[in-house]
Coordinates of C-alpha atoms and ligand atoms in Angstrom, one line a residue:
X15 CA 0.0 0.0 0.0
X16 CA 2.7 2.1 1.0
X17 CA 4.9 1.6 -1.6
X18 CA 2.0 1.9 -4.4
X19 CA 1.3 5.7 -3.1
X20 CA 4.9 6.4 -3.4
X21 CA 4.8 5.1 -6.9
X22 CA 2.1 7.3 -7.6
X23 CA 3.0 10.1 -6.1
X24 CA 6.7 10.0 -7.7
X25 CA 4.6 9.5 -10.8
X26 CA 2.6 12.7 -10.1
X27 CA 5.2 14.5 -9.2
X28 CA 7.4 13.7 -12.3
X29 CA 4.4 14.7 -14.2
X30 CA 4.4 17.5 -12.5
X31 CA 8.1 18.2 -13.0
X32 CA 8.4 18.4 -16.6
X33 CA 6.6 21.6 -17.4
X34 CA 8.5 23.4 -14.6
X35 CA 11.7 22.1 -16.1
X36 CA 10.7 22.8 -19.3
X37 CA 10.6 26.1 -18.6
X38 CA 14.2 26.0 -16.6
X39 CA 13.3 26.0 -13.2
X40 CA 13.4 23.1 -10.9
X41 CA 11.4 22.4 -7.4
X42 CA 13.5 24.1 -4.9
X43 CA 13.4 22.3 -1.3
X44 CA 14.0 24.7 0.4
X45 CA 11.2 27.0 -0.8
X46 CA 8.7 23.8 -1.3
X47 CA 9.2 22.9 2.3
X48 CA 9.2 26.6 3.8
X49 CA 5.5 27.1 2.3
X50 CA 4.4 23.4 4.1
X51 CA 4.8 25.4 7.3
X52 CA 1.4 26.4 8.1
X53 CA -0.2 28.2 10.8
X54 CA -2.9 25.4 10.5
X55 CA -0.5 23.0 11.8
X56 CA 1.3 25.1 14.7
X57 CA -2.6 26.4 15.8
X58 CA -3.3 23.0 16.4
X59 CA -0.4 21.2 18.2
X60 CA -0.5 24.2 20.3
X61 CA -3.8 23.0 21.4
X62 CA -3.0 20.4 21.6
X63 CA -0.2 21.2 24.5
X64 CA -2.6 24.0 25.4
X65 CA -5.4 21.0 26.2
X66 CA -6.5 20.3 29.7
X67 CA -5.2 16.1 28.8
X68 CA -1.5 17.9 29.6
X69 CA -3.0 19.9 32.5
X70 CA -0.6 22.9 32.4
X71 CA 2.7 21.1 31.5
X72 CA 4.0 21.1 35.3
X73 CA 7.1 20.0 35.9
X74 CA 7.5 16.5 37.5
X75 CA 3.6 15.7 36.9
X76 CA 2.3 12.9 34.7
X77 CA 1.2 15.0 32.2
X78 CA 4.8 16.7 31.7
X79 CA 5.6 13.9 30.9
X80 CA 2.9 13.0 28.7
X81 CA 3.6 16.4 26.9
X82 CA 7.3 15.1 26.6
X83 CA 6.1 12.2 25.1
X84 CA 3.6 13.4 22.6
X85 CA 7.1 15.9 20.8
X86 CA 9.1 13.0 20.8
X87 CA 6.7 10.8 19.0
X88 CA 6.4 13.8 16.4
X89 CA 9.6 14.5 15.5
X90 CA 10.7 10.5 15.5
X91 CA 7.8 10.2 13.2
X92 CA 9.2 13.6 10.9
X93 CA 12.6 11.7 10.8
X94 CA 14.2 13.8 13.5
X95 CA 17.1 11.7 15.6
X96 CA 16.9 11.5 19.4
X97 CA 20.0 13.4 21.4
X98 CA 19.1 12.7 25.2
X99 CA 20.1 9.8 27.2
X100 CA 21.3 6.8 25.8
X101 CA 19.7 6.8 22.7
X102 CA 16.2 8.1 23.5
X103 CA 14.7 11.7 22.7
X104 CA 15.1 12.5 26.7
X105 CA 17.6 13.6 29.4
X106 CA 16.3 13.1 32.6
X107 CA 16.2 14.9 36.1
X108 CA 14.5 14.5 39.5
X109 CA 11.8 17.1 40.3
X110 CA 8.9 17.2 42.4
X111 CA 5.8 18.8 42.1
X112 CA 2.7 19.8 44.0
X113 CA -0.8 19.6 43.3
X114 CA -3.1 22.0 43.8
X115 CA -6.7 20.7 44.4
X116 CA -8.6 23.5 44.4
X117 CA -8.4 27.5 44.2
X118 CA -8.2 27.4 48.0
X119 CA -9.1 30.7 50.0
X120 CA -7.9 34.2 51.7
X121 CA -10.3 36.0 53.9
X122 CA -10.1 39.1 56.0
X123 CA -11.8 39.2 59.5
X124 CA -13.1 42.5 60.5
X125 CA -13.8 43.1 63.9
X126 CA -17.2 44.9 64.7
X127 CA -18.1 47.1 68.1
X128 CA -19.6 44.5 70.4
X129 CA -17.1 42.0 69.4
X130 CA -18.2 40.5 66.4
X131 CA -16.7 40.0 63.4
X132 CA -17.7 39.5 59.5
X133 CA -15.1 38.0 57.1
X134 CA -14.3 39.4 53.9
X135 CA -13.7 36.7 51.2
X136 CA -11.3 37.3 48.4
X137 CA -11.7 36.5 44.6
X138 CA -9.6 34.6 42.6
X139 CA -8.0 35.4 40.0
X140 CA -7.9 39.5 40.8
X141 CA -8.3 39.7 44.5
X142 CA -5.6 36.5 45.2
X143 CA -3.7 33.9 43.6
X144 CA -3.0 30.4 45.1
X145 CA 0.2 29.6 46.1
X146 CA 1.5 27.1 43.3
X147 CA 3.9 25.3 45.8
X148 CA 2.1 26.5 48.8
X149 CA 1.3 23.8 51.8
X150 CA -1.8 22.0 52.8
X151 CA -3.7 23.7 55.6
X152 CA -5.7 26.2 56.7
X153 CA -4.1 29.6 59.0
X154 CA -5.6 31.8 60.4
X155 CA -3.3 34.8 62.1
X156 CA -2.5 38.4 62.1
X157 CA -0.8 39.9 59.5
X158 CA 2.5 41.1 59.9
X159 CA 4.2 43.4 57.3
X160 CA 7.9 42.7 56.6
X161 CA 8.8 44.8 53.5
X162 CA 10.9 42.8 51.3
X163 CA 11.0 39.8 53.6
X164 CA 15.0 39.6 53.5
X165 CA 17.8 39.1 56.2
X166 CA 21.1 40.1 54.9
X167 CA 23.3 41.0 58.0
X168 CA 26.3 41.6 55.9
X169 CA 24.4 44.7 54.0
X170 CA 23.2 46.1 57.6
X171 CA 19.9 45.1 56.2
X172 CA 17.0 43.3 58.2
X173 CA 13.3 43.1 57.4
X174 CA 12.5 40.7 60.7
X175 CA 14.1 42.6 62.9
X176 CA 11.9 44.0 65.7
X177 CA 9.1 42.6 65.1
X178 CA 7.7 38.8 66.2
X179 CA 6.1 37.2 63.1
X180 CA 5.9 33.9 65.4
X181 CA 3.0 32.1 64.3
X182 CA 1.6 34.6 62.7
X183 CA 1.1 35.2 58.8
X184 CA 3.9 37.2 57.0
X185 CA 3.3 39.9 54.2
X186 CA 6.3 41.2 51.7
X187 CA 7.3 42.0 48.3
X188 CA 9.0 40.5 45.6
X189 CA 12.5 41.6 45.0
X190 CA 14.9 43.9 47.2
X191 CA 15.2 47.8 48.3
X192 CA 18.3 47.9 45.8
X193 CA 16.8 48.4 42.3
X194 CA 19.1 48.4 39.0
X195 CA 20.1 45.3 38.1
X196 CA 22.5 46.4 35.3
X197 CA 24.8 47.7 38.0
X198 CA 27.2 45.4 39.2
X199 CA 25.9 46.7 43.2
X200 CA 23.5 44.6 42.8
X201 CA 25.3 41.3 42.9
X202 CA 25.8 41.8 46.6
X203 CA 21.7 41.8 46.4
X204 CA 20.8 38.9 44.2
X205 CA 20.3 36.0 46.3
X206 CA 17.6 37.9 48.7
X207 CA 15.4 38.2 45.3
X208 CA 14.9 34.8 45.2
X209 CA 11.2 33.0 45.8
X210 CA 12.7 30.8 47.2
X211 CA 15.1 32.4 49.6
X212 CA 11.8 34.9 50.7
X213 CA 9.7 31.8 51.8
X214 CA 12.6 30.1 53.6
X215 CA 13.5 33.0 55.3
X216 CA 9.5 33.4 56.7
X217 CA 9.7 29.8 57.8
X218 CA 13.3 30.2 59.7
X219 CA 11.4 33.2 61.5
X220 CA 8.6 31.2 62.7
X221 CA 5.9 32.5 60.5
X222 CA 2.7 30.3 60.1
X223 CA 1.9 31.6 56.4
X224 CA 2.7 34.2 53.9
X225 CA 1.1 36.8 51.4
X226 CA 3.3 37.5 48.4
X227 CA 2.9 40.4 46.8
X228 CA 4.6 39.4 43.3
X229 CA 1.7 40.3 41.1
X230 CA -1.4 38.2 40.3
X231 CA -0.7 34.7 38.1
X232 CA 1.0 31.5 39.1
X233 CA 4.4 31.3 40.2
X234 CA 5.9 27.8 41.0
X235 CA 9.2 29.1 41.2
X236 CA 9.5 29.0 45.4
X237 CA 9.9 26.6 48.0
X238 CA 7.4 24.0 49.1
X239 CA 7.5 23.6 52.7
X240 CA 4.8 21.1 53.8
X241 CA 2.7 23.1 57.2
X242 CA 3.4 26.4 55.4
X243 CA 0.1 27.8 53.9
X244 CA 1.1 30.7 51.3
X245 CA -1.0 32.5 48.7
X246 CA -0.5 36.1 46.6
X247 CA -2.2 39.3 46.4
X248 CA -3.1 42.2 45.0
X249 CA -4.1 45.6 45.4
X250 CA -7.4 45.0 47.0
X251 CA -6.2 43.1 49.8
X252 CA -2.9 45.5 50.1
X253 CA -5.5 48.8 50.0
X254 CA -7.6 46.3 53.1
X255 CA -4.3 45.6 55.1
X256 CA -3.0 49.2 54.6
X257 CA -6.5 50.8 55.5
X258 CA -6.1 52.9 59.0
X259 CA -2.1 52.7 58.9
X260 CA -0.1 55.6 59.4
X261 CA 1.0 54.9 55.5
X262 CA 0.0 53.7 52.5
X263 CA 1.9 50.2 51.1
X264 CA 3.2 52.8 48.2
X265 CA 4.8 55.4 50.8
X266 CA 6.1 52.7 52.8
X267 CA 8.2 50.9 50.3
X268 CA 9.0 54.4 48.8
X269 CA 11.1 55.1 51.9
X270 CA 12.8 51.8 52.1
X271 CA 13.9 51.8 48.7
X272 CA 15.2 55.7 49.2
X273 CA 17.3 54.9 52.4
X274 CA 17.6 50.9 52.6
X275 CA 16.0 51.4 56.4
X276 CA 13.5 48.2 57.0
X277 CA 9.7 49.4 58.2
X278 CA 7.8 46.4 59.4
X279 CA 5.1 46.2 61.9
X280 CA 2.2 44.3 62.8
X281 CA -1.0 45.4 61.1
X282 CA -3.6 44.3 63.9
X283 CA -5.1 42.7 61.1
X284 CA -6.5 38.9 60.8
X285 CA -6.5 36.8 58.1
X286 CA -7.5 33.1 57.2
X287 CA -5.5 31.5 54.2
X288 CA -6.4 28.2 53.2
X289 CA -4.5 25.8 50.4
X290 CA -5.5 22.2 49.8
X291 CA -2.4 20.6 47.9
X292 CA -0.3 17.4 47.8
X293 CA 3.4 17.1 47.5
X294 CA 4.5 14.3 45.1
X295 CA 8.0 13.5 44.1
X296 CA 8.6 13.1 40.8
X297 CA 10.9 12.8 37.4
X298 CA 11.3 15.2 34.5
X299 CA 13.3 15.9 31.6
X300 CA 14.2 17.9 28.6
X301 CA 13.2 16.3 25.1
X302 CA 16.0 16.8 22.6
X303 CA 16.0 15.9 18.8
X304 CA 18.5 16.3 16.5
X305 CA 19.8 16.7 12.5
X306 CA 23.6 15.6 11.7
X307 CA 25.6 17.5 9.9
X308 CA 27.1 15.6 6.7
X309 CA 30.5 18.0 6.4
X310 CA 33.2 15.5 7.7
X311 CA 34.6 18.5 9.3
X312 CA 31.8 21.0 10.0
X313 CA 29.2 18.3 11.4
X314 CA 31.2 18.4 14.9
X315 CA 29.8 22.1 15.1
X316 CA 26.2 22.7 16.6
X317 CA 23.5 25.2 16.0
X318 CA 21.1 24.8 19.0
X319 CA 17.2 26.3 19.0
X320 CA 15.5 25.9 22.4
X321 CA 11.7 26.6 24.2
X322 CA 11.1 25.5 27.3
X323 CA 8.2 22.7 27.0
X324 CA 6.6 23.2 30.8
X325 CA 4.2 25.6 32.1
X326 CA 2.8 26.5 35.6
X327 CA 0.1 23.4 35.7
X328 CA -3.0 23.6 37.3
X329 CA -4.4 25.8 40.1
X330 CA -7.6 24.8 40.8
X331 CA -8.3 26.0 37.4
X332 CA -6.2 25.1 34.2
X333 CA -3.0 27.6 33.2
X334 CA -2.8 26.2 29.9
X335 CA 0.3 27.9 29.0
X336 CA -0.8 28.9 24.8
X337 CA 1.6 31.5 24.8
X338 CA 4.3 30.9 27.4
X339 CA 5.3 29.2 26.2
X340 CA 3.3 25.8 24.0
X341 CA 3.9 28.8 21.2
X342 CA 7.9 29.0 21.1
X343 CA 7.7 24.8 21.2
X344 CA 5.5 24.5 18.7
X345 CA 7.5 27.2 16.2
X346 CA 10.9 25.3 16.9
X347 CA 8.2 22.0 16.2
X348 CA 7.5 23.4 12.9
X349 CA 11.2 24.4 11.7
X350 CA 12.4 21.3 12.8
X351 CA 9.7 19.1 10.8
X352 CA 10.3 21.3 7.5
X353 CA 14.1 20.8 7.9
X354 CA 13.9 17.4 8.2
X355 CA 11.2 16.7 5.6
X356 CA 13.2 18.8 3.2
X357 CA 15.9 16.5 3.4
X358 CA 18.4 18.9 2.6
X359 CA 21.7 18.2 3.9
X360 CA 23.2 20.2 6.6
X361 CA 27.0 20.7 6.4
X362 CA 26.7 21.4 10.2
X363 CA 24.9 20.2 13.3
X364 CA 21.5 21.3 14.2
X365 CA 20.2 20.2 18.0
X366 CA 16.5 21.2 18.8
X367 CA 15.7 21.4 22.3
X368 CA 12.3 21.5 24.9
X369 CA 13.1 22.0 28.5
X370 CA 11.4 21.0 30.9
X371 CA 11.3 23.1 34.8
X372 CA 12.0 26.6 33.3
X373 CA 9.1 27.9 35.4
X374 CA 10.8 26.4 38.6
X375 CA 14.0 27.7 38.6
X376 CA 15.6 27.0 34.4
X377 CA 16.5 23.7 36.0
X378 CA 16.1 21.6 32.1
X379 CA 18.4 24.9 30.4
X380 CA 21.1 24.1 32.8
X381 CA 20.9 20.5 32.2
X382 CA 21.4 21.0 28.6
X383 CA 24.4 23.0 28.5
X384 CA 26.1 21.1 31.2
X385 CA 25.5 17.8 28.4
X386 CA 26.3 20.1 26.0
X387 CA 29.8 21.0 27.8
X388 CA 30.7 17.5 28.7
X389 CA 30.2 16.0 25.7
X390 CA 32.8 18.6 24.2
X391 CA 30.4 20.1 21.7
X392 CA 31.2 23.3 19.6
X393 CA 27.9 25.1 19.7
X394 CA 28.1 28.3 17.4
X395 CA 24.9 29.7 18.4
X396 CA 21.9 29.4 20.5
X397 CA 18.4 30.8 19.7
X398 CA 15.9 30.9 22.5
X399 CA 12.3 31.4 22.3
X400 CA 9.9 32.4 25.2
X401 CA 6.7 33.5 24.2
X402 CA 6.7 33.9 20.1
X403 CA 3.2 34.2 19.4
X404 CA 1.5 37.1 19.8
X405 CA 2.7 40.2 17.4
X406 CA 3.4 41.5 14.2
X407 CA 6.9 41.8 14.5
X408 CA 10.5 40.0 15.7
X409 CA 12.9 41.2 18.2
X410 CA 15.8 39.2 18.4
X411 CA 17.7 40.1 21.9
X412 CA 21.5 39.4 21.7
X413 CA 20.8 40.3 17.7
X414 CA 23.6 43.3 17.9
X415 CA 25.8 41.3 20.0
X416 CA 26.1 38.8 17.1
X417 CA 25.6 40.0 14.1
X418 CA 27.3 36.8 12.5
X419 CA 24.2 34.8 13.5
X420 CA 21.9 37.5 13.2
X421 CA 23.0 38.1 9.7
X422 CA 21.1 34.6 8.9
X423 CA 17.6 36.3 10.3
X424 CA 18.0 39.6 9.0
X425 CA 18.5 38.0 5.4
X426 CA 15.3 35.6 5.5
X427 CA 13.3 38.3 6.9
X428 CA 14.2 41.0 4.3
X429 CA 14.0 38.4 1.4
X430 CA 10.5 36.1 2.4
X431 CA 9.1 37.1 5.2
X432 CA 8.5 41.1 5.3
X433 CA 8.1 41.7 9.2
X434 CA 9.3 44.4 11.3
X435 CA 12.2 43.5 12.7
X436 CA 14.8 44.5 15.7
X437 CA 17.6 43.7 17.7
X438 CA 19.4 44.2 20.8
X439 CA 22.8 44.1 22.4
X440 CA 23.4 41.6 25.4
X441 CA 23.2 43.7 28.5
X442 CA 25.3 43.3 31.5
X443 CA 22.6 42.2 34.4
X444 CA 23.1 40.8 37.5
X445 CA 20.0 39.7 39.3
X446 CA 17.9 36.8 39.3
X447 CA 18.3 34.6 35.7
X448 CA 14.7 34.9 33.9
X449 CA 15.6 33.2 31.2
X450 CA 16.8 29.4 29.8
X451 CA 19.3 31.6 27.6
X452 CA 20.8 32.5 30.4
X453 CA 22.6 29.4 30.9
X454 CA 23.5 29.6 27.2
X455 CA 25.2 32.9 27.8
X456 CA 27.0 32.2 31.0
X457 CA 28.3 28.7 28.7
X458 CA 29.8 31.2 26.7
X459 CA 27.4 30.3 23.6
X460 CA 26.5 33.7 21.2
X461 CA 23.0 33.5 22.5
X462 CA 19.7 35.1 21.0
X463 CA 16.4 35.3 22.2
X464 CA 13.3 35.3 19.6
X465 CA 10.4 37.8 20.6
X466 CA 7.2 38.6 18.7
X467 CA 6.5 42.5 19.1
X468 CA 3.8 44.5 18.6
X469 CA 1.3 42.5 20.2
X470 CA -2.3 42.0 18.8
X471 CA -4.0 40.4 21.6
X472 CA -3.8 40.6 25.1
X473 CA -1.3 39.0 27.1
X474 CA -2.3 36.5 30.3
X475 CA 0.9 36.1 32.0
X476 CA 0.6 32.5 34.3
X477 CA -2.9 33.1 33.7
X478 CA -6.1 30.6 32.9
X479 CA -6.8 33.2 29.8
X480 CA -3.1 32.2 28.4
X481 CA -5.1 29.5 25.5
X482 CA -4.9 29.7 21.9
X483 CA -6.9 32.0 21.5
X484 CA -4.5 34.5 23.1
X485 CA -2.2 33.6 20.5
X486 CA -1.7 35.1 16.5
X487 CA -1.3 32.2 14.4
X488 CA 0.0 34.1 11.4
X489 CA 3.5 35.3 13.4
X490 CA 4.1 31.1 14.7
X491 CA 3.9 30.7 11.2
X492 CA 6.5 33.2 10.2
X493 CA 8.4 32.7 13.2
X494 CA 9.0 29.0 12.5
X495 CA 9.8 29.9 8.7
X496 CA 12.4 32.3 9.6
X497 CA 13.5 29.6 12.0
X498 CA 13.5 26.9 9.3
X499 CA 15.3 29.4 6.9
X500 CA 17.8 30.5 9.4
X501 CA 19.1 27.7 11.0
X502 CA 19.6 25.9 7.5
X503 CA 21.4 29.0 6.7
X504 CA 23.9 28.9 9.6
X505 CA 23.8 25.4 9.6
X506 CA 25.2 25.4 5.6
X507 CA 27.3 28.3 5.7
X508 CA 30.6 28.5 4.1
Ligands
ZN187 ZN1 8.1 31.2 29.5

């Protein structure tokens, strides 16, 4: 059956071939296969990640893994070969995860003359978030505010001191008093602006919860600690705590920021935060697929395109993670199907890879360029993408840094693909890595990041509105063509 198709189809296609030739031209792959990239395609298997079956993507869960599974079986099947562990399409890594039942709660209690109370009960998703690694249990304590939550003797610097948060529920900020990251001042900052250092450092004090103030959306990137209940907030719950104070929460951090003086104190107010999760270990890893070069010489060096596969799971409600970041897998998905299909041979290298735990800490990223290292590779470039979706135009960050790779973009772009286009230089920063190029960079790899600009549609950062249709199929479809066209072009350069 299968070999009677491809009879006819060669036969078709030889039909097809001799008026073209006839009049001098012959099929081009490279074209043929850039116009089979279709937004049809990338819409859909971003749904398909997008779908509640993957549940969010969170790292460590089942249905990581199932997401791991269902890009390996599509690229084996397109012809790609597998690059992890021993012969398979994954490298592997420990990682827990928790799971989040349900949306949990925050209330405010508000006493009443003749000692009453009512409660005040918060709204999810724009009143409180649930805390994505947050503890199961239910506390209910006065709230004490402790700025940015950090204890760093050595900068004469202490958020707990004076006040006794023992047993009772902890508010802070995200970040530090010390602002711009681009200044090299701010390394003597950078490990208090950690998620993960903030919650510890609650728990060492003998808090019983925490309130977060690090915007609304889901952020697994912070310590799970099994009796600690946690959850974040936002302004309406700030305005509630702050209501009566001798300040407002804007004032207050003003003046911290401006002389690096702590101003915590209890706010008399109680609170009841309640979380209903379960802590499971688990395994994870990075799917990586890759094209061989055929150059005796040049096939030893790598061109490496990356998107990290996971999102921030499920909540109580699904994050289904469209456009942070199913979109930059399913662009690489496409170039990476249209390269191989194309079948044109690659002087160099090309390695294609989806991390896994970028939204808990760029814990996949790391893995790869620590293979990457000890294997001895020679990787020329790296291309990230995070979010490359929703726009009308590129950015490529890193782009002015390294023009010899950029060079490859700019070309496709000006010749086939028409967009608006920018780049940026690689800029000295010192606080908390954001991003799996990161690792890339510090590797010593000219590293670019992929952005879509000029957004079209609104954007629902670790949000449940973050589904396809918060994404612009048209750009995945151009961003995976200039992908295709790119990395062929630094892959076969002379
Ligand atoms: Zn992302």
């Amino acid at each position: 059956m299968k070999l009677f198709s491809y009879i006819l189809c060669t036969g078709i296609l030889a039909g097809w071939s001799l008026p073209l030739s006839g009049q001098g031209s012959t099929p081009d792959p490279l074209m043929e296969h850039f116009h089979k990239i279709s937004s049809h395609d990338l819409l859909e298997w971003a749904a398909i990640l997008s779908s509640p079956e993957f549940n969010g993507r969170m790292t460590g869960s089942p249905e990581f893994l199932k997401a791991a599974s269902w890009v390996a079986e599509n690229l084996e099947k397109w012809g790609i070969q597998p690059a992890g562990d021993e012969g398979t399409f994954f490298q592997w890594f420990e990682h827990g995860y928790n799971e989040v039942h349900d949306l949990g709660g925050l209330s405010l209690h508000i006493p009443l003359k003749g000692g009453n109370t009512i409660t005040k009960q918060y709204s999810f998703p724009d009143e409180y978030f649930p805390g994505m690694n947050s503890g199961s249990g239910e506390v209910t304590a006065e709230v004490v505010f402790v700025g940015y939550g950090v204890t760093a003797p050595e900068l004469d610097y202490d958020d707990y001191a004076g006040v006794d948060v023992q047993g009772k529920i902890v508010m802070f900020c995200r970040d530090v008093p010390y602002k711009d990251s681009r200044n090299p001042e701010y390394a003597r900052w950078v490990k208090y602006c950690y998620h993960h250092y903030k919650l510890d450092n609650a728990v060492k004090h003998g808090a019983a919860g925490m309130i977060y103030i690090d915007g609304l959306h889901a952020n697994p990137n912070i310590s799970y600690n099994p009796g600690f209940v946690w959850c974040g907030i936002g302004d309406e719950v700030l305005n509630d705590l702050f209501a009566g104070q001798k300040h407002t929460y804007r004032e207050v951090m003003d003046k911290i920021d401006q002389n690096f003086k702590p101003n915590s104190f209890p706010t008399g107010k109680q609170m009841t935060i309640r979380a209903n999760t379960t802590w499971h270990d688990g395994k994870a890893c990075n799917v990586l697929g890759m094209i061989r070069g055929t150059d005796p010489v040049l096939k030893d060096e790598w061109v490496v395109v990356g998107a990290h596969l996971d999102a921030v799971g499920n909540c109580g409600v699904l994050l289904p993670g469209a456009l942070d970041n199913a979109s930059g897998c399913v662009d690489i998905m496409g170039a990476a199907r249209a390269m191989a299909e194309a079948g044109i041979p690659l002087k160099r290298s090309v390695l294609f890879a989806f991390f896994g735990g970028e939204e808990t800490g760029l814990v996949g990223s790391r893995l790869v360029t620590q293979k990457l290292e000890q294997e001895g590779k020679k990787v020329l470039a790296y291309i990230n993408l995070d979010m490359v979706g929703n726009g009308m135009g590129f950015h490529l960050a890193g782009g002015s840094t390294y023009p010899e790779v950029y060079k490859h973009f700019k070309a496709a772009n000006e010749k086939y693909l028409h967009r608006s286009m920018g780049a940026s230089e690689v800029r000295p920063h010192y606080g908390r890595p954001r991003s799996d190029a990161t690792h890339f960079e510090k590797a010593g790899i000219p590293t670019m990041s992929l952005y879509t600009t000029r957004s079209v549609k609104p954007v629902y950062y670790h949000l449940p509105g973050d589904d396809v249709h918060s994404l612009t199929p048209e750009i995945m479809e151009d961003a995976a063509r200039l992908l295709f066209l790119s990395l062929t072009g630094i892959a076969n350069e002379e």
